[in-house]
PDB file of C-alpha atoms in Angstrom:
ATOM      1  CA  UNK S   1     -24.264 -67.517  82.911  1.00 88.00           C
ATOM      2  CA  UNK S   2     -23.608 -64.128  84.763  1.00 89.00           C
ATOM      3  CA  UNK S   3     -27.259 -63.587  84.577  1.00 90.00           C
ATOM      4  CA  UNK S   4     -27.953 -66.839  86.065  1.00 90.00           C
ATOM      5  CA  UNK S   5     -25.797 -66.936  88.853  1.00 92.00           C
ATOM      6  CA  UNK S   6     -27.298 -63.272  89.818  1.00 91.00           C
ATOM      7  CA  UNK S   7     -30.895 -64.998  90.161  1.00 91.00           C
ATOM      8  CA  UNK S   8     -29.617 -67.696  92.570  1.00 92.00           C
ATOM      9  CA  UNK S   9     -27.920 -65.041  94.739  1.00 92.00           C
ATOM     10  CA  UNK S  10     -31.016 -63.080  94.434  1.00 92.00           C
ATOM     11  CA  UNK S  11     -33.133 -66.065  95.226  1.00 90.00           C
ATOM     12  CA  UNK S  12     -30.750 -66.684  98.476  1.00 90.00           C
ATOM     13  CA  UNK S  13     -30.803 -63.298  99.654  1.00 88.00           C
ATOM     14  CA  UNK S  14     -34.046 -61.490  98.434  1.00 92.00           C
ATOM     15  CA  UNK S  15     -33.382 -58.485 100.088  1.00 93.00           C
ATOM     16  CA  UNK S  16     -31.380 -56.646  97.967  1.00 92.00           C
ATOM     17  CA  UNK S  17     -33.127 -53.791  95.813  1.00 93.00           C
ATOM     18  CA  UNK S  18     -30.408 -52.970  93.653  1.00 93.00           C
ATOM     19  CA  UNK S  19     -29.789 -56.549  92.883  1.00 93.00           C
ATOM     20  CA  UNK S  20     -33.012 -57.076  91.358  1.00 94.00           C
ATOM     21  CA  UNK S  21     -32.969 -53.674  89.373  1.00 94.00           C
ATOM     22  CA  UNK S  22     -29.681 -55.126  88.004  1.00 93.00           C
ATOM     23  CA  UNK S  23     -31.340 -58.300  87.162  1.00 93.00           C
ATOM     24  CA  UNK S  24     -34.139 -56.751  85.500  1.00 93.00           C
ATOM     25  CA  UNK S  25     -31.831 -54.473  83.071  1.00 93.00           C
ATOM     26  CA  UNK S  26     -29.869 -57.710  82.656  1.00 93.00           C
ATOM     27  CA  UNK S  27     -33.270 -59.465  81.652  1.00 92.00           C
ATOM     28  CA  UNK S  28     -33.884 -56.347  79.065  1.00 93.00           C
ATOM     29  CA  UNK S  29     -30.572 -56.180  77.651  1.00 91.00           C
ATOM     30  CA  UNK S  30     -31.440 -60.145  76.751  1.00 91.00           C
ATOM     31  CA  UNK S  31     -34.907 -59.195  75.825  1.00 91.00           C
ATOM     32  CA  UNK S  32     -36.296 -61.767  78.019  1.00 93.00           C
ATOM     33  CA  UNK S  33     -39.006 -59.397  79.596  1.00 94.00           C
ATOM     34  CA  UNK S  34     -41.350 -61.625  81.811  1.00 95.00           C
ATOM     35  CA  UNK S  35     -38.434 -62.190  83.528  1.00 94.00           C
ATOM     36  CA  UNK S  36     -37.653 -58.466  83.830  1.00 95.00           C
ATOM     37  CA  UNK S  37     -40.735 -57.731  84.796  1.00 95.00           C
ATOM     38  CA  UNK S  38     -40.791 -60.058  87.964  1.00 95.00           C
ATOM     39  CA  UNK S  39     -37.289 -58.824  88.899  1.00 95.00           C
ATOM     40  CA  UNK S  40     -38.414 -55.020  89.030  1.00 95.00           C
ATOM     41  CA  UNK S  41     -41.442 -56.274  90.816  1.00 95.00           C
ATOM     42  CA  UNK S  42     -39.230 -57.612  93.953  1.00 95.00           C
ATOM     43  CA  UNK S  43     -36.858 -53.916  93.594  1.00 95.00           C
ATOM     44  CA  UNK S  44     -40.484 -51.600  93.906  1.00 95.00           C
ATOM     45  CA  UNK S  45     -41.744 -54.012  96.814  1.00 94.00           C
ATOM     46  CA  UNK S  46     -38.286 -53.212  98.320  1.00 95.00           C
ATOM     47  CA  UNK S  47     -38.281 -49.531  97.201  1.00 93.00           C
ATOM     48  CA  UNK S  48     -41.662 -48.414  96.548  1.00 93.00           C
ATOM     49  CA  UNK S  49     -40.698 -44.868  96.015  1.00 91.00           C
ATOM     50  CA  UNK S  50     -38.238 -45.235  93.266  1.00 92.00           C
ATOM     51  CA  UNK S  51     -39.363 -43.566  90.189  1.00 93.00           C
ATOM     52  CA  UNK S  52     -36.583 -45.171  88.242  1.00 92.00           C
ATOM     53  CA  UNK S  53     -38.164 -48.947  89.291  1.00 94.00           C
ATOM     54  CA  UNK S  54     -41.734 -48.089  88.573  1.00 94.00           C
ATOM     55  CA  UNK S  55     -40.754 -46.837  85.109  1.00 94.00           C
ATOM     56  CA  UNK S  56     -38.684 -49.804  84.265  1.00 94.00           C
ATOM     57  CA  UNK S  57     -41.244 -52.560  86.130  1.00 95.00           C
ATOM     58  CA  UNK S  58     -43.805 -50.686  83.457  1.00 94.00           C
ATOM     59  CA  UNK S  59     -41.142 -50.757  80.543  1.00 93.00           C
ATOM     60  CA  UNK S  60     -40.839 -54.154  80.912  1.00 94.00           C
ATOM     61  CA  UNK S  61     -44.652 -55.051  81.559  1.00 94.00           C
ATOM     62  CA  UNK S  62     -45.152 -52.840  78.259  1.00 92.00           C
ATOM     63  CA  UNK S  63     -42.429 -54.919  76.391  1.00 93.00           C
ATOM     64  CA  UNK S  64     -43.944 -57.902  77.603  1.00 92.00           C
ATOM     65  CA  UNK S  65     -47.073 -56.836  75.785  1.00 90.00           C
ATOM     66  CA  UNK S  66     -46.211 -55.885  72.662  1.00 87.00           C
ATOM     67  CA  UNK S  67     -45.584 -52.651  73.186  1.00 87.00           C
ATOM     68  CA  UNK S  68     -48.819 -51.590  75.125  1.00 89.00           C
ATOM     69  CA  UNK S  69     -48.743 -49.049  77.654  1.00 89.00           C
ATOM     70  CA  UNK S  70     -52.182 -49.090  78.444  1.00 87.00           C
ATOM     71  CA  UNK S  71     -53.095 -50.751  81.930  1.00 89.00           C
ATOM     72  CA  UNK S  72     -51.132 -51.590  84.964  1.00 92.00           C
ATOM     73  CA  UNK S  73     -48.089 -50.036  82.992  1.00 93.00           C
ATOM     74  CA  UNK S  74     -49.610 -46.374  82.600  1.00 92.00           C
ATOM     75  CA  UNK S  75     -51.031 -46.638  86.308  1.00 93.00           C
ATOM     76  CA  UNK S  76     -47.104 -47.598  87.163  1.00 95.00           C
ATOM     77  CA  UNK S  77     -46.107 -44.533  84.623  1.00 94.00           C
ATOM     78  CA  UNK S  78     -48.706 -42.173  86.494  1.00 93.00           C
ATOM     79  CA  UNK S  79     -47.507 -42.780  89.863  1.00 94.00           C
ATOM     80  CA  UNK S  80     -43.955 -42.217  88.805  1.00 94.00           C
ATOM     81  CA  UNK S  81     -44.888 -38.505  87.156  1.00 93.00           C
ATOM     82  CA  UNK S  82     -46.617 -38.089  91.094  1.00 93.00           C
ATOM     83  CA  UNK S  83     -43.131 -38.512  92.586  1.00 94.00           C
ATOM     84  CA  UNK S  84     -41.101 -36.946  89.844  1.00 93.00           C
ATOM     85  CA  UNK S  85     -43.033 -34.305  87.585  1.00 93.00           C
ATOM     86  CA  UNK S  86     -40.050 -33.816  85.199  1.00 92.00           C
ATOM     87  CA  UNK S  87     -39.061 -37.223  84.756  1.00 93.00           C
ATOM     88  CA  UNK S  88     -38.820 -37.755  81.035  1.00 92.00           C
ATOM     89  CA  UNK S  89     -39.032 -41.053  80.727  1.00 91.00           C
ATOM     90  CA  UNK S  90     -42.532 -40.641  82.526  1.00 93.00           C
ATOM     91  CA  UNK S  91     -43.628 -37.957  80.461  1.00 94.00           C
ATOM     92  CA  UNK S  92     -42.123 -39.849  77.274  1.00 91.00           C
ATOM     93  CA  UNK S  93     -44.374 -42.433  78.462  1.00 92.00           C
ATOM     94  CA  UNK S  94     -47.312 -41.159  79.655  1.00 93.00           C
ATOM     95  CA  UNK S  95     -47.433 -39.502  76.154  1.00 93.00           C
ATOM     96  CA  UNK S  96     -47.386 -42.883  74.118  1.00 92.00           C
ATOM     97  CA  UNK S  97     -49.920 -44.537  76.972  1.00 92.00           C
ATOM     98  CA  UNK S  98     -52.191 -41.533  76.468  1.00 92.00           C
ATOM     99  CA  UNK S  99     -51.318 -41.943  72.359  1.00 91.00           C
ATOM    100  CA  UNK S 100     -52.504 -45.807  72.715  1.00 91.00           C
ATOM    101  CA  UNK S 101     -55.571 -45.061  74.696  1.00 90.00           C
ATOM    102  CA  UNK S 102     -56.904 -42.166  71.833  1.00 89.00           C
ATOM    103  CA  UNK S 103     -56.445 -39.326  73.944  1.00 91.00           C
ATOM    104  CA  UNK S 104     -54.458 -37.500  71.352  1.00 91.00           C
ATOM    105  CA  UNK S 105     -54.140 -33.977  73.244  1.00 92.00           C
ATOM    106  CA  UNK S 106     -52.793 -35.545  76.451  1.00 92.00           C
ATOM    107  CA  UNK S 107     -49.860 -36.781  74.767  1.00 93.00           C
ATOM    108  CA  UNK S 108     -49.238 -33.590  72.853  1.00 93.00           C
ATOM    109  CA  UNK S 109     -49.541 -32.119  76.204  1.00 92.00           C
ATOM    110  CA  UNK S 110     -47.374 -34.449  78.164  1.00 94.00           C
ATOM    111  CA  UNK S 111     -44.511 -34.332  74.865  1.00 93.00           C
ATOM    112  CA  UNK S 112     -44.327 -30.385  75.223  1.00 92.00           C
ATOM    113  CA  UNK S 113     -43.546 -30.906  78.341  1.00 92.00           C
ATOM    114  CA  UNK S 114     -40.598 -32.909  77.175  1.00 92.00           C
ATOM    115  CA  UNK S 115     -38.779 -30.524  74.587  1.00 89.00           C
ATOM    116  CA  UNK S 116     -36.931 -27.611  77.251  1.00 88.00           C
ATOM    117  CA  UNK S 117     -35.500 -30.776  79.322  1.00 88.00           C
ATOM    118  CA  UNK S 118     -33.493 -32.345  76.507  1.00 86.00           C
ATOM    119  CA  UNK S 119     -32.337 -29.258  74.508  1.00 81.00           C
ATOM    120  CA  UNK S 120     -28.777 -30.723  74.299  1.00 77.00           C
ATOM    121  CA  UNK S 121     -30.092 -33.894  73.070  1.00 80.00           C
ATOM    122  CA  UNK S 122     -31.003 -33.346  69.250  1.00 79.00           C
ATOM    123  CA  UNK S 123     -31.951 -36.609  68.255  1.00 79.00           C
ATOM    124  CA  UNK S 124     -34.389 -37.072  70.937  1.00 84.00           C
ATOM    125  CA  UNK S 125     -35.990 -33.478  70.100  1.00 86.00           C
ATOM    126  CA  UNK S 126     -36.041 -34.788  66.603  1.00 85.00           C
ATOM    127  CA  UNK S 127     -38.268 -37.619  68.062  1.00 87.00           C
ATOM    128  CA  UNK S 128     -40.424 -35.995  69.835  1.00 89.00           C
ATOM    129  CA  UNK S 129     -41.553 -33.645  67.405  1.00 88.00           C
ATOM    130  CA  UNK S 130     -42.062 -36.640  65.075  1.00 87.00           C
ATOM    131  CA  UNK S 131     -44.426 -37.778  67.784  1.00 90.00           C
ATOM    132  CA  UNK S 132     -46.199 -34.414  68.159  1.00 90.00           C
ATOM    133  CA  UNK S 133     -46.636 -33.757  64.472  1.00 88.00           C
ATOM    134  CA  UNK S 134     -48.132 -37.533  64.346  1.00 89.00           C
ATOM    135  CA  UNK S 135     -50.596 -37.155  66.833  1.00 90.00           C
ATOM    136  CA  UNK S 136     -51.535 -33.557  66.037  1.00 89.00           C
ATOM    137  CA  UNK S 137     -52.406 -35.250  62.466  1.00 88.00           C
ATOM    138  CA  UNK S 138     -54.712 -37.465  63.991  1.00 87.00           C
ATOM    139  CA  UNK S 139     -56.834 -34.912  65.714  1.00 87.00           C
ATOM    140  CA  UNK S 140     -60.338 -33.749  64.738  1.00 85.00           C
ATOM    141  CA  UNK S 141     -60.728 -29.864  63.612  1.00 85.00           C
ATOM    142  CA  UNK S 142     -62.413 -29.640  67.206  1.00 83.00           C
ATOM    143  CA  UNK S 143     -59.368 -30.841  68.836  1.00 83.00           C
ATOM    144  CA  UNK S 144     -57.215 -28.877  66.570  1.00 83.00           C
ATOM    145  CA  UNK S 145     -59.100 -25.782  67.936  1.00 82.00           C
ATOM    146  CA  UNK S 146     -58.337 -26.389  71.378  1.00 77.00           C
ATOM    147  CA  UNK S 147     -54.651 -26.830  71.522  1.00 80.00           C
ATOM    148  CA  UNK S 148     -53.111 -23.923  73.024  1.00 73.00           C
ATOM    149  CA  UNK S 149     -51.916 -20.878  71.286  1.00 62.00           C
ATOM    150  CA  UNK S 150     -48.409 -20.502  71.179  1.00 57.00           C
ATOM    151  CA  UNK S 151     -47.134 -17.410  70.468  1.00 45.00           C
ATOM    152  CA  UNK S 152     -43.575 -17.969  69.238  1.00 43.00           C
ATOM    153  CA  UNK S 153     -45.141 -20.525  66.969  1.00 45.00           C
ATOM    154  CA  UNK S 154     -47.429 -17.669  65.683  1.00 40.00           C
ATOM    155  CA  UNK S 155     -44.357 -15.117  65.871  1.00 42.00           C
ATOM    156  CA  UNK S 156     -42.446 -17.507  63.618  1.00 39.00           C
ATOM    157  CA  UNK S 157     -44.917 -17.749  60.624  1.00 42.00           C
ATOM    158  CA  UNK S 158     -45.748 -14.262  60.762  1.00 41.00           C
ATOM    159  CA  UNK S 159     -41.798 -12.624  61.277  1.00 40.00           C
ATOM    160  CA  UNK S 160     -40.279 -14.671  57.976  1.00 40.00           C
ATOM    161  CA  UNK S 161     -37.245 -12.703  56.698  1.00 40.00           C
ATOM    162  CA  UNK S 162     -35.495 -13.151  53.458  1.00 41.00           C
ATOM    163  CA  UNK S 163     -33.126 -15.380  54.998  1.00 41.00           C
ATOM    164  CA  UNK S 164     -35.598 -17.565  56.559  1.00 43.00           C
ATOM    165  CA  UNK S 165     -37.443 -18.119  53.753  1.00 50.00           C
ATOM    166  CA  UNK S 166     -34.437 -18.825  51.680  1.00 67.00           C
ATOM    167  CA  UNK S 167     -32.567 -21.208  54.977  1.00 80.00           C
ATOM    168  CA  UNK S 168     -29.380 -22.254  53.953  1.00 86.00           C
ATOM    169  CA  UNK S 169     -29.446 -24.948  51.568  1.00 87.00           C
ATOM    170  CA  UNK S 170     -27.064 -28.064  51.925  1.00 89.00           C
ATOM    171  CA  UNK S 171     -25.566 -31.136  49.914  1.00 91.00           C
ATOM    172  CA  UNK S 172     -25.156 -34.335  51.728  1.00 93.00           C
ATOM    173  CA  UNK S 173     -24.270 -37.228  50.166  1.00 92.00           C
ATOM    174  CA  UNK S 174     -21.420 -40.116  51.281  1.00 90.00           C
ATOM    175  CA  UNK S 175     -18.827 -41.760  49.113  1.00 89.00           C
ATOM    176  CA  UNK S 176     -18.908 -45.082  47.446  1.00 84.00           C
ATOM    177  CA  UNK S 177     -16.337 -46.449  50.130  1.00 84.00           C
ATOM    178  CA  UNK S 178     -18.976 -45.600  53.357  1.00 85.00           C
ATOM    179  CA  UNK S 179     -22.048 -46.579  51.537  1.00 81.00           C
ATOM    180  CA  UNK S 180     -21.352 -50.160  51.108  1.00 83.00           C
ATOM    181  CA  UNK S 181     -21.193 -50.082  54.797  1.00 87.00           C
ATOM    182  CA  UNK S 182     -24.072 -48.563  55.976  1.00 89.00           C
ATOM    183  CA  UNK S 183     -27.292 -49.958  56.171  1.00 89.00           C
ATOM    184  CA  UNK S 184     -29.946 -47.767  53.728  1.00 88.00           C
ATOM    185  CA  UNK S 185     -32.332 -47.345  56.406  1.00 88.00           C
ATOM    186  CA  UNK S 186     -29.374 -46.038  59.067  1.00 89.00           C
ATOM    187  CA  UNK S 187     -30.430 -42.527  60.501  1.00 87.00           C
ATOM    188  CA  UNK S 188     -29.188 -39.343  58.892  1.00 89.00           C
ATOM    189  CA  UNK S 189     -29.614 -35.968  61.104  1.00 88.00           C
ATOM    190  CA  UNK S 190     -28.820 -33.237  59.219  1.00 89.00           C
ATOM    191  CA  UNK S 191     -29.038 -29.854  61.538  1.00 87.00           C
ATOM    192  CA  UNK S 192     -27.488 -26.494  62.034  1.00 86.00           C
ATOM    193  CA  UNK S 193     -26.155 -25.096  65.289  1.00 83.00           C
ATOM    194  CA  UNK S 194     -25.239 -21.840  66.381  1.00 79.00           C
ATOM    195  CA  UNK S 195     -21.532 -20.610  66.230  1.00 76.00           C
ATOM    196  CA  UNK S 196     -22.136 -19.564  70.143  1.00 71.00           C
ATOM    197  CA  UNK S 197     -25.272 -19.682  72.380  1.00 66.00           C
ATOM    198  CA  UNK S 198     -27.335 -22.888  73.081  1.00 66.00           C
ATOM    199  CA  UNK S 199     -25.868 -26.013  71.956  1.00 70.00           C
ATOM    200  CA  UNK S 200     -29.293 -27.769  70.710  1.00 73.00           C
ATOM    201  CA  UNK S 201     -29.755 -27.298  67.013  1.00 78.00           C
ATOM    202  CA  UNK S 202     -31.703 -23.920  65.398  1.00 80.00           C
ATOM    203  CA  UNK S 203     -33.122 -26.251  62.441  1.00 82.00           C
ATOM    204  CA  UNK S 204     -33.008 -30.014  61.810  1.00 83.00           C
ATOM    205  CA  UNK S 205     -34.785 -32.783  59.662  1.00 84.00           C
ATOM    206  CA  UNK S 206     -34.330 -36.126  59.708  1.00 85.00           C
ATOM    207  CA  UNK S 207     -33.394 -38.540  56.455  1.00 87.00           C
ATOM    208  CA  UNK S 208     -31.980 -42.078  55.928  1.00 88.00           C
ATOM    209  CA  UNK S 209     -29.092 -43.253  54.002  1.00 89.00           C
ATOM    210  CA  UNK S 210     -31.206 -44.532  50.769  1.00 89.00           C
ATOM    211  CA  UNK S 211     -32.192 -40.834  50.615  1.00 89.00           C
ATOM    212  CA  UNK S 212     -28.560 -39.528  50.148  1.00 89.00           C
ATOM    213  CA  UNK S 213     -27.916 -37.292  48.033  1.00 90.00           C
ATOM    214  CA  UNK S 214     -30.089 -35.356  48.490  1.00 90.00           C
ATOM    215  CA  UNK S 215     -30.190 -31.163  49.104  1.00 88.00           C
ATOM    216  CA  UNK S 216     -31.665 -30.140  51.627  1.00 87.00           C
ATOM    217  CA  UNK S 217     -32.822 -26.362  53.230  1.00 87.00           C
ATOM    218  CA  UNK S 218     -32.953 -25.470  56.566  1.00 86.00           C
ATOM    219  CA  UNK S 219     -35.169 -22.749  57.831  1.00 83.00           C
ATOM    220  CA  UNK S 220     -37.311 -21.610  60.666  1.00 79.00           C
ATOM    221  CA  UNK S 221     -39.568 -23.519  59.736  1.00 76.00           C
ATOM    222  CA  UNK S 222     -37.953 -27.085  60.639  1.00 76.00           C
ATOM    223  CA  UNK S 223     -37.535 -25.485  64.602  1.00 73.00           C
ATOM    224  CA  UNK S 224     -37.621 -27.799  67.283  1.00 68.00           C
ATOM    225  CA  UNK S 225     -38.295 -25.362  69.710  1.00 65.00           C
ATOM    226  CA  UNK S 226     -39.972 -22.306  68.491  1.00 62.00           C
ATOM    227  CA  UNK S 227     -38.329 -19.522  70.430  1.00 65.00           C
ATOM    228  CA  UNK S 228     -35.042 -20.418  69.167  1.00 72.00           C
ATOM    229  CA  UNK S 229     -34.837 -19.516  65.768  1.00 75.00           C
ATOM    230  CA  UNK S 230     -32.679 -20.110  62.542  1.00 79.00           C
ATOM    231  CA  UNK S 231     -32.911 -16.509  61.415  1.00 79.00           C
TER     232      UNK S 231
END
């Protein structure tokens, strides 16, 4: 109903550009994303130099579509990255357009460029190295051979101490009284931190409640960003 009288205001008085960018998230939030679409439409003909519209007019034109970036969605998401180079929701983006569309590098590329802006966000890093390590499975031994060195990468498989290739080795499992409550494919994130320094985890992986218990070890090698290391 709340959505519904915010259309008929809208329709009365068109000119309002944070109106219709309400109305739009309102229209995602209900999953109704035609109509999300058309309402970020009127906010970017209002303010065509909002980053935050084009990205959501090509979220919801994506949604809309199944999912697919590809077309008037990645042209939205390009244009966005023009104004804003370290948007992450454009880069996020552009990486799964580029991912749709084959080109297997770009995304790599355009997910690197992801990592140092969320390093307090560990769940997200988690993500998008589960994107990375998907599309760098998917490339040819030609491609392989023309991804960028990267030295800390190197410096971490070739400086393994004793204590990184032991990790430290955890337990996890949850009682009788939580598991009846959770559902077995809810998200486990099991990570270590350091006692001071950056707050992103050293070491992380990624399980789900059927997989409890389980032990697990942590070590250099499950990084999310190379140049911070577990050891």
């Amino acid at each position: 109903t709340m959505v519904a009288g915010l259309q008929k205001k809208l329709d009365e008085n068109p000119d309002n550009p944070k109106g219709w960018y309400m109305l739009g998230r309102s229209y995602m939030v209900l999953k109704r994303y035609p109509e999300a679409a058309k309402a970020f439409d009127r906010a970017h003909k209002l303010t065509p130099q909002s980053a935050n519209v084009l990205l959501s007019l090509a979220d919801a034109l994506s949604m809309s579509n199944q999912g697919q970036v590809v077309g008037r969605p990645a042209e939205l998401i390009e244009k966005a990255l023009q104004m804003e180079p370290d948007n992450i929701t454009a880069l996020w983006l552009s990486g799964m357009a580029a991912r749709q569309q084959g080109h297997n590098l770009k995304a790599i590329a355009q997910w690197k460029k992801v990592l140092p802006l969320i390093t307090d966000q560990p769940q997200q890093i988690i993500e998008v190295n589960r994107l990375i390590s998907e599309a760098k499975s998917q490339l040819t031994p030609e491609q392989s051979a023309a991804l960028p060195a990267n030295n800390s990468e190197s410096n971490v498989k070739q400086e393994k101490t004793n204590a990184t290739s032991e990790g430290i080795k955890v337990t996890v499992s949850i009682s009788d009284a939580f598991k009846d409550k959770a559902n077995p494919t809810d998200l486990v994130f099991i990570y270590a931190k350091a006692m001071s320094g950056p707050p992103m985890p050293l070491a992380a992986v990624r399980k789900q409640v059927k997989d409890l218990p389980l032990d697990v070890v942590l070590n250099d090698e499950m990084a999310m960003i190379p140049n911070l290391k577990l050891s």
